[in-house]
Every structure is written in structure tokens, then in C-alpha cells.
mmCIF file of C-alpha atoms in Angstrom:
data_model
loop_
_atom_site.group_PDB
_atom_site.id
_atom_site.type_symbol
_atom_site.label_atom_id
_atom_site.label_comp_id
_atom_site.label_asym_id
_atom_site.label_seq_id
_atom_site.Cartn_x
_atom_site.Cartn_y
_atom_site.Cartn_z
ATOM 1 C CA UNK A 1 0.041 0.001 0.113
ATOM 2 C CA UNK A 2 1.521 3.350 -0.959
ATOM 3 C CA UNK A 3 2.354 5.916 1.785
ATOM 4 C CA UNK A 4 -0.431 8.581 2.119
ATOM 5 C CA UNK A 5 2.280 11.152 3.352
ATOM 6 C CA UNK A 6 5.882 11.891 3.166
ATOM 7 C CA UNK A 7 8.259 12.598 6.030
ATOM 8 C CA UNK A 8 6.860 16.192 6.459
ATOM 9 C CA UNK A 9 3.287 14.956 6.480
ATOM 10 C CA UNK A 10 2.426 16.298 2.880
ATOM 11 C CA UNK A 11 -0.054 13.910 1.296
ATOM 12 C CA UNK A 12 1.135 12.094 -1.568
ATOM 13 C CA UNK A 13 -1.620 13.212 -3.914
ATOM 14 C CA UNK A 14 -0.723 16.796 -3.078
ATOM 15 C CA UNK A 15 2.975 16.114 -3.782
ATOM 16 C CA UNK A 16 2.181 14.542 -7.195
ATOM 17 C CA UNK A 17 -0.096 17.372 -8.149
ATOM 18 C CA UNK A 18 2.543 19.885 -7.252
ATOM 19 C CA UNK A 19 5.120 18.140 -9.198
ATOM 20 C CA UNK A 20 2.972 17.571 -12.237
ATOM 21 C CA UNK A 21 1.750 21.263 -12.286
ATOM 22 C CA UNK A 22 5.353 22.616 -12.169
ATOM 23 C CA UNK A 23 6.448 20.194 -14.875
ATOM 24 C CA UNK A 24 3.484 20.592 -17.079
ATOM 25 C CA UNK A 25 3.941 24.516 -16.776
ATOM 26 C CA UNK A 26 7.675 24.270 -17.644
ATOM 27 C CA UNK A 27 7.760 21.603 -20.157
ATOM 28 C CA UNK A 28 4.145 21.049 -21.432
ATOM 29 C CA UNK A 29 1.941 18.122 -20.792
ATOM 30 C CA UNK A 30 2.969 16.044 -23.663
ATOM 31 C CA UNK A 31 6.813 16.495 -23.152
ATOM 32 C CA UNK A 32 6.517 15.379 -19.334
ATOM 33 C CA UNK A 33 6.786 11.698 -18.589
ATOM 34 C CA UNK A 34 5.202 9.927 -15.679
ATOM 35 C CA UNK A 35 8.726 8.905 -14.598
ATOM 36 C CA UNK A 36 9.715 12.604 -14.397
ATOM 37 C CA UNK A 37 6.577 13.326 -12.258
ATOM 38 C CA UNK A 38 7.197 10.521 -9.731
ATOM 39 C CA UNK A 39 10.830 11.453 -9.492
ATOM 40 C CA UNK A 40 10.077 15.166 -8.817
ATOM 41 C CA UNK A 41 7.359 14.194 -6.232
ATOM 42 C CA UNK A 42 9.748 11.737 -4.581
ATOM 43 C CA UNK A 43 7.391 8.808 -4.808
ATOM 44 C CA UNK A 44 7.018 5.509 -6.889
ATOM 45 C CA UNK A 45 4.964 5.116 -10.127
ATOM 46 C CA UNK A 46 2.697 2.602 -7.919
ATOM 47 C CA UNK A 47 1.906 5.672 -5.796
ATOM 48 C CA UNK A 48 0.985 7.661 -8.792
ATOM 49 C CA UNK A 49 -1.264 5.035 -10.255
ATOM 50 C CA UNK A 50 -2.796 4.299 -6.786
ATOM 51 C CA UNK A 51 -4.045 7.894 -6.562
ATOM 52 C CA UNK A 52 -4.550 8.900 -10.110
ATOM 53 C CA UNK A 53 -4.520 5.934 -12.410
ATOM 54 C CA UNK A 54 -2.846 7.930 -15.356
ATOM 55 C CA UNK A 55 -1.182 11.086 -16.448
ATOM 56 C CA UNK A 56 -4.575 12.165 -17.984
ATOM 57 C CA UNK A 57 -6.146 11.917 -14.524
ATOM 58 C CA UNK A 58 -3.359 14.270 -13.179
ATOM 59 C CA UNK A 59 -4.130 16.812 -16.061
ATOM 60 C CA UNK A 60 -7.864 16.637 -15.147
ATOM 61 C CA UNK A 61 -7.207 17.116 -11.460
ATOM 62 C CA UNK A 62 -4.906 20.146 -12.177
ATOM 63 C CA UNK A 63 -7.839 21.961 -13.395
ATOM 64 C CA UNK A 64 -10.659 20.324 -11.652
ATOM 65 C CA UNK A 65 -9.246 21.449 -8.028
ATOM 66 C CA UNK A 66 -9.302 25.023 -9.128
ATOM 67 C CA UNK A 67 -12.949 24.579 -10.626
ATOM 68 C CA UNK A 68 -14.139 22.934 -7.318
ATOM 69 C CA UNK A 69 -12.935 25.991 -5.439
ATOM 70 C CA UNK A 70 -14.499 28.476 -7.818
ATOM 71 C CA UNK A 71 -17.733 26.448 -7.827
ATOM 72 C CA UNK A 72 -18.007 26.635 -4.037
ATOM 73 C CA UNK A 73 -17.275 30.328 -4.014
ATOM 74 C CA UNK A 74 -19.872 31.051 -6.702
ATOM 75 C CA UNK A 75 -22.448 29.057 -4.901
ATOM 76 C CA UNK A 76 -21.622 31.073 -1.737
ATOM 77 C CA UNK A 77 -22.003 34.453 -3.649
ATOM 78 C CA UNK A 78 -25.159 33.283 -5.498
ATOM 79 C CA UNK A 79 -26.807 32.049 -2.315
ATOM 80 C CA UNK A 80 -25.952 35.161 -0.161
ATOM 81 C CA UNK A 81 -28.513 37.526 1.225
ATOM 82 C CA UNK A 82 -27.545 40.483 -0.835
ATOM 83 C CA UNK A 83 -28.639 42.627 -3.883
ATOM 84 C CA UNK A 84 -28.107 40.684 -7.045
ATOM 85 C CA UNK A 85 -25.730 43.228 -8.565
ATOM 86 C CA UNK A 86 -23.552 42.824 -5.289
ATOM 87 C CA UNK A 87 -23.693 39.041 -5.708
ATOM 88 C CA UNK A 88 -22.795 39.092 -9.263
ATOM 89 C CA UNK A 89 -19.878 41.718 -8.843
ATOM 90 C CA UNK A 90 -18.428 39.598 -6.101
ATOM 91 C CA UNK A 91 -18.547 36.391 -8.075
ATOM 92 C CA UNK A 92 -17.170 38.193 -11.272
ATOM 93 C CA UNK A 93 -14.270 39.601 -9.200
ATOM 94 C CA UNK A 94 -13.563 36.404 -7.307
ATOM 95 C CA UNK A 95 -13.372 34.118 -10.526
ATOM 96 C CA UNK A 96 -10.460 36.486 -11.656
ATOM 97 C CA UNK A 97 -8.642 36.448 -8.352
ATOM 98 C CA UNK A 98 -8.900 32.669 -8.017
ATOM 99 C CA UNK A 99 -7.736 32.147 -11.705
ATOM 100 C CA UNK A 100 -4.688 34.412 -11.111
ATOM 101 C CA UNK A 101 -3.887 32.669 -7.853
ATOM 102 C CA UNK A 102 -3.753 29.551 -9.888
ATOM 103 C CA UNK A 103 -2.400 30.870 -13.202
ATOM 104 C CA UNK A 104 -0.153 27.892 -13.898
ATOM 105 C CA UNK A 105 -3.146 25.559 -13.511
ATOM 106 C CA UNK A 106 -5.213 27.649 -15.940
ATOM 107 C CA UNK A 107 -2.428 27.945 -18.450
ATOM 108 C CA UNK A 108 -1.701 24.216 -18.391
ATOM 109 C CA UNK A 109 -5.248 23.373 -18.815
ATOM 110 C CA UNK A 110 -6.162 25.661 -21.718
ATOM 111 C CA UNK A 111 -2.813 24.571 -23.481
ATOM 112 C CA UNK A 112 -3.419 20.871 -22.799
ATOM 113 C CA UNK A 113 -7.175 20.265 -22.661
ATOM 114 C CA UNK A 114 -7.119 18.548 -26.008
ATOM 115 C CA UNK A 115 -4.818 15.870 -24.511
ATOM 116 C CA UNK A 116 -7.600 14.644 -22.106
ATOM 117 C CA UNK A 117 -9.339 11.489 -23.089
ATOM 118 C CA UNK A 118 -12.877 12.061 -24.529
ATOM 119 C CA UNK A 119 -14.555 10.838 -21.331
ATOM 120 C CA UNK A 120 -12.553 13.163 -19.222
ATOM 121 C CA UNK A 121 -13.026 16.013 -21.727
ATOM 122 C CA UNK A 122 -16.828 15.570 -21.497
ATOM 123 C CA UNK A 123 -16.553 15.509 -17.816
ATOM 124 C CA UNK A 124 -14.694 18.924 -17.624
ATOM 125 C CA UNK A 125 -17.116 20.417 -20.098
ATOM 126 C CA UNK A 126 -19.969 19.392 -17.927
ATOM 127 C CA UNK A 127 -18.248 20.902 -14.801
ATOM 128 C CA UNK A 128 -17.572 24.155 -16.553
ATOM 129 C CA UNK A 129 -21.125 24.253 -17.880
ATOM 130 C CA UNK A 130 -22.413 23.934 -14.447
ATOM 131 C CA UNK A 131 -20.356 26.927 -13.272
ATOM 132 C CA UNK A 132 -21.343 28.976 -16.276
ATOM 133 C CA UNK A 133 -24.959 28.241 -15.778
ATOM 134 C CA UNK A 134 -24.815 29.237 -12.083
ATOM 135 C CA UNK A 135 -23.137 32.568 -13.155
ATOM 136 C CA UNK A 136 -25.595 32.998 -15.899
ATOM 137 C CA UNK A 137 -28.526 32.528 -13.630
ATOM 138 C CA UNK A 138 -27.398 35.597 -11.449
ATOM 139 C CA UNK A 139 -27.372 37.667 -14.699
ATOM 140 C CA UNK A 140 -30.829 36.517 -15.593
ATOM 141 C CA UNK A 141 -32.173 37.114 -12.046
ATOM 142 C CA UNK A 142 -30.930 40.761 -12.469
ATOM 143 C CA UNK A 143 -32.427 40.978 -15.907
ATOM 144 C CA UNK A 144 -35.772 39.720 -14.768
ATOM 145 C CA UNK A 145 -35.837 42.097 -11.877
ATOM 146 C CA UNK A 146 -35.024 45.045 -14.090
ATOM 147 C CA UNK A 147 -31.703 45.709 -12.390
ATOM 148 C CA UNK A 148 -29.710 44.658 -15.560
ATOM 149 C CA UNK A 149 -30.411 45.412 -19.181
ATOM 150 C CA UNK A 150 -31.881 42.597 -21.417
ATOM 151 C CA UNK A 151 -30.266 44.276 -24.454
ATOM 152 C CA UNK A 152 -27.514 41.572 -24.531
ATOM 153 C CA UNK A 153 -28.428 37.884 -24.093
ATOM 154 C CA UNK A 154 -27.281 36.532 -20.626
ATOM 155 C CA UNK A 155 -25.173 33.714 -22.503
ATOM 156 C CA UNK A 156 -23.233 36.336 -24.463
ATOM 157 C CA UNK A 157 -22.478 38.380 -21.253
ATOM 158 C CA UNK A 158 -21.047 35.188 -19.708
ATOM 159 C CA UNK A 159 -18.883 34.486 -22.699
ATOM 160 C CA UNK A 160 -17.687 37.989 -22.691
ATOM 161 C CA UNK A 161 -16.635 37.890 -19.070
ATOM 162 C CA UNK A 162 -15.071 34.415 -19.193
ATOM 163 C CA UNK A 163 -13.432 35.126 -22.405
ATOM 164 C CA UNK A 164 -11.413 37.799 -20.300
ATOM 165 C CA UNK A 165 -10.822 35.312 -17.482
ATOM 166 C CA UNK A 166 -9.486 32.594 -19.653
ATOM 167 C CA UNK A 167 -7.068 35.052 -21.422
ATOM 168 C CA UNK A 168 -5.526 36.046 -18.148
ATOM 169 C CA UNK A 169 -2.779 33.336 -18.295
ATOM 170 C CA UNK A 170 -1.449 34.852 -21.539
ATOM 171 C CA UNK A 171 -0.812 38.264 -20.246
ATOM 172 C CA UNK A 172 -1.019 38.705 -16.423
ATOM 173 C CA UNK A 173 2.350 38.818 -14.480
ATOM 174 C CA UNK A 174 2.679 39.186 -10.612
ATOM 175 C CA UNK A 175 5.471 41.613 -11.464
ATOM 176 C CA UNK A 176 3.100 43.649 -13.515
ATOM 177 C CA UNK A 177 1.519 47.057 -12.557
ATOM 178 C CA UNK A 178 -1.699 45.679 -11.143
ATOM 179 C CA UNK A 179 -2.618 43.326 -8.299
ATOM 180 C CA UNK A 180 -4.923 40.423 -8.698
ATOM 181 C CA UNK A 181 -7.577 42.414 -6.817
ATOM 182 C CA UNK A 182 -7.143 45.496 -9.070
ATOM 183 C CA UNK A 183 -7.514 43.428 -12.336
ATOM 184 C CA UNK A 184 -10.548 41.665 -10.752
ATOM 185 C CA UNK A 185 -12.151 44.990 -9.740
ATOM 186 C CA UNK A 186 -11.647 46.374 -13.364
ATOM 187 C CA UNK A 187 -13.125 43.426 -15.071
ATOM 188 C CA UNK A 188 -16.072 43.212 -12.516
ATOM 189 C CA UNK A 189 -16.720 46.933 -13.124
ATOM 190 C CA UNK A 190 -16.676 46.384 -16.864
ATOM 191 C CA UNK A 191 -19.167 43.562 -16.626
ATOM 192 C CA UNK A 192 -21.449 45.616 -14.267
ATOM 193 C CA UNK A 193 -21.195 48.560 -16.709
ATOM 194 C CA UNK A 194 -22.159 46.405 -19.631
ATOM 195 C CA UNK A 195 -25.244 45.286 -17.801
ATOM 196 C CA UNK A 196 -26.613 48.672 -16.738
ATOM 197 C CA UNK A 197 -30.059 49.333 -18.053
#
């Protein structure tokens, strides 16, 4: 049975994910071998296959862990007892900050998604669709209440905002002039301005 932690108590799955994320970001998914991942994580191939089954499973988990956090946070914003524009603005800013906080994961995923098996690809698309639908529901709620304009269909508004989010990994730098929160505030404000009646 593979060890669940290393000497300092770090769970083996977390070590494998950290190593895979670093190597995928540096070399690319297709140029990183399973052997390189297990060596970097300081574990055996048996440990990797015990927890993930394949390199494909690791790639899926790199993205899925970020999406899980974002979904939980979106659900909290959506369910909050606050005006819809406040909830939407919070959710719109949060997805920017959490994406920047996990920029390597986002970059790896959008560069390498085509390497996923058809089954995993379908699963990821379903997970992303669930997130987008919850976000869209906030826009539709505001449109029905007359708080947001109905001039642009909610689906297009969602695509507009997430196009910006998905593009972050191509230009954002921690050494740049803006903090994650400043970028998030600008993009959330743009979204809200586009929805004004």
C-alpha cells in the first residue's frame, strides 16, 4: 500500500499534483513523462497509479481542483442574502482572483485540454457548464428584476466575462503594475457597466 504522506506530512496526492503542475507548466503536458513526475514528487509509479490512474487523470485534477474552489465560492455568492448586483460583482471579481492565484493551472489546462481522453473532456465540459450556468442565472435574475439590461443575452454576457478570465494566463504577470484584486475590480466593473439598463 503506498504511503499517504511523506516525511513532513504532505499527502502524496498533493505532492504529485504539485510536481505535475510545475513540470506541465515548464515543459508542457506532452513532453512530461510519468517517470519525471514521480521523481520530482519523490514517490513511486505505484503511488501515482494508486491515486490517479494515469497522467491524464493528473491533468484533469490540475484543473478540477481550481474549478471546485471556484464553484464553491460562486455558490456562496449566489446564495448570499444581498442585492443581485452585489452578488454578481463579487462572483465576477472572485473568479478573476482565483484564476490569477492558480495561473499555472489555468495555463496548463487551456494549453493541454485537447490531450484529455474523450470521457475526461466531456466531464470537464460538464463541470464548466455547471459553473457558467450558475453565473448566468445571476445575470438572468438581475435582468428579470429590471436591475440589468436585457439588451444583450445572458449567454453572451457570460462568454464576454469568461473570455477575459481565460485570457489572463497569456498576459498577467505578478511583477506587472496591477494586483490580482485590481484586475478583478476592473473586469467586474466592466461587466456591471455592460449590464446597466
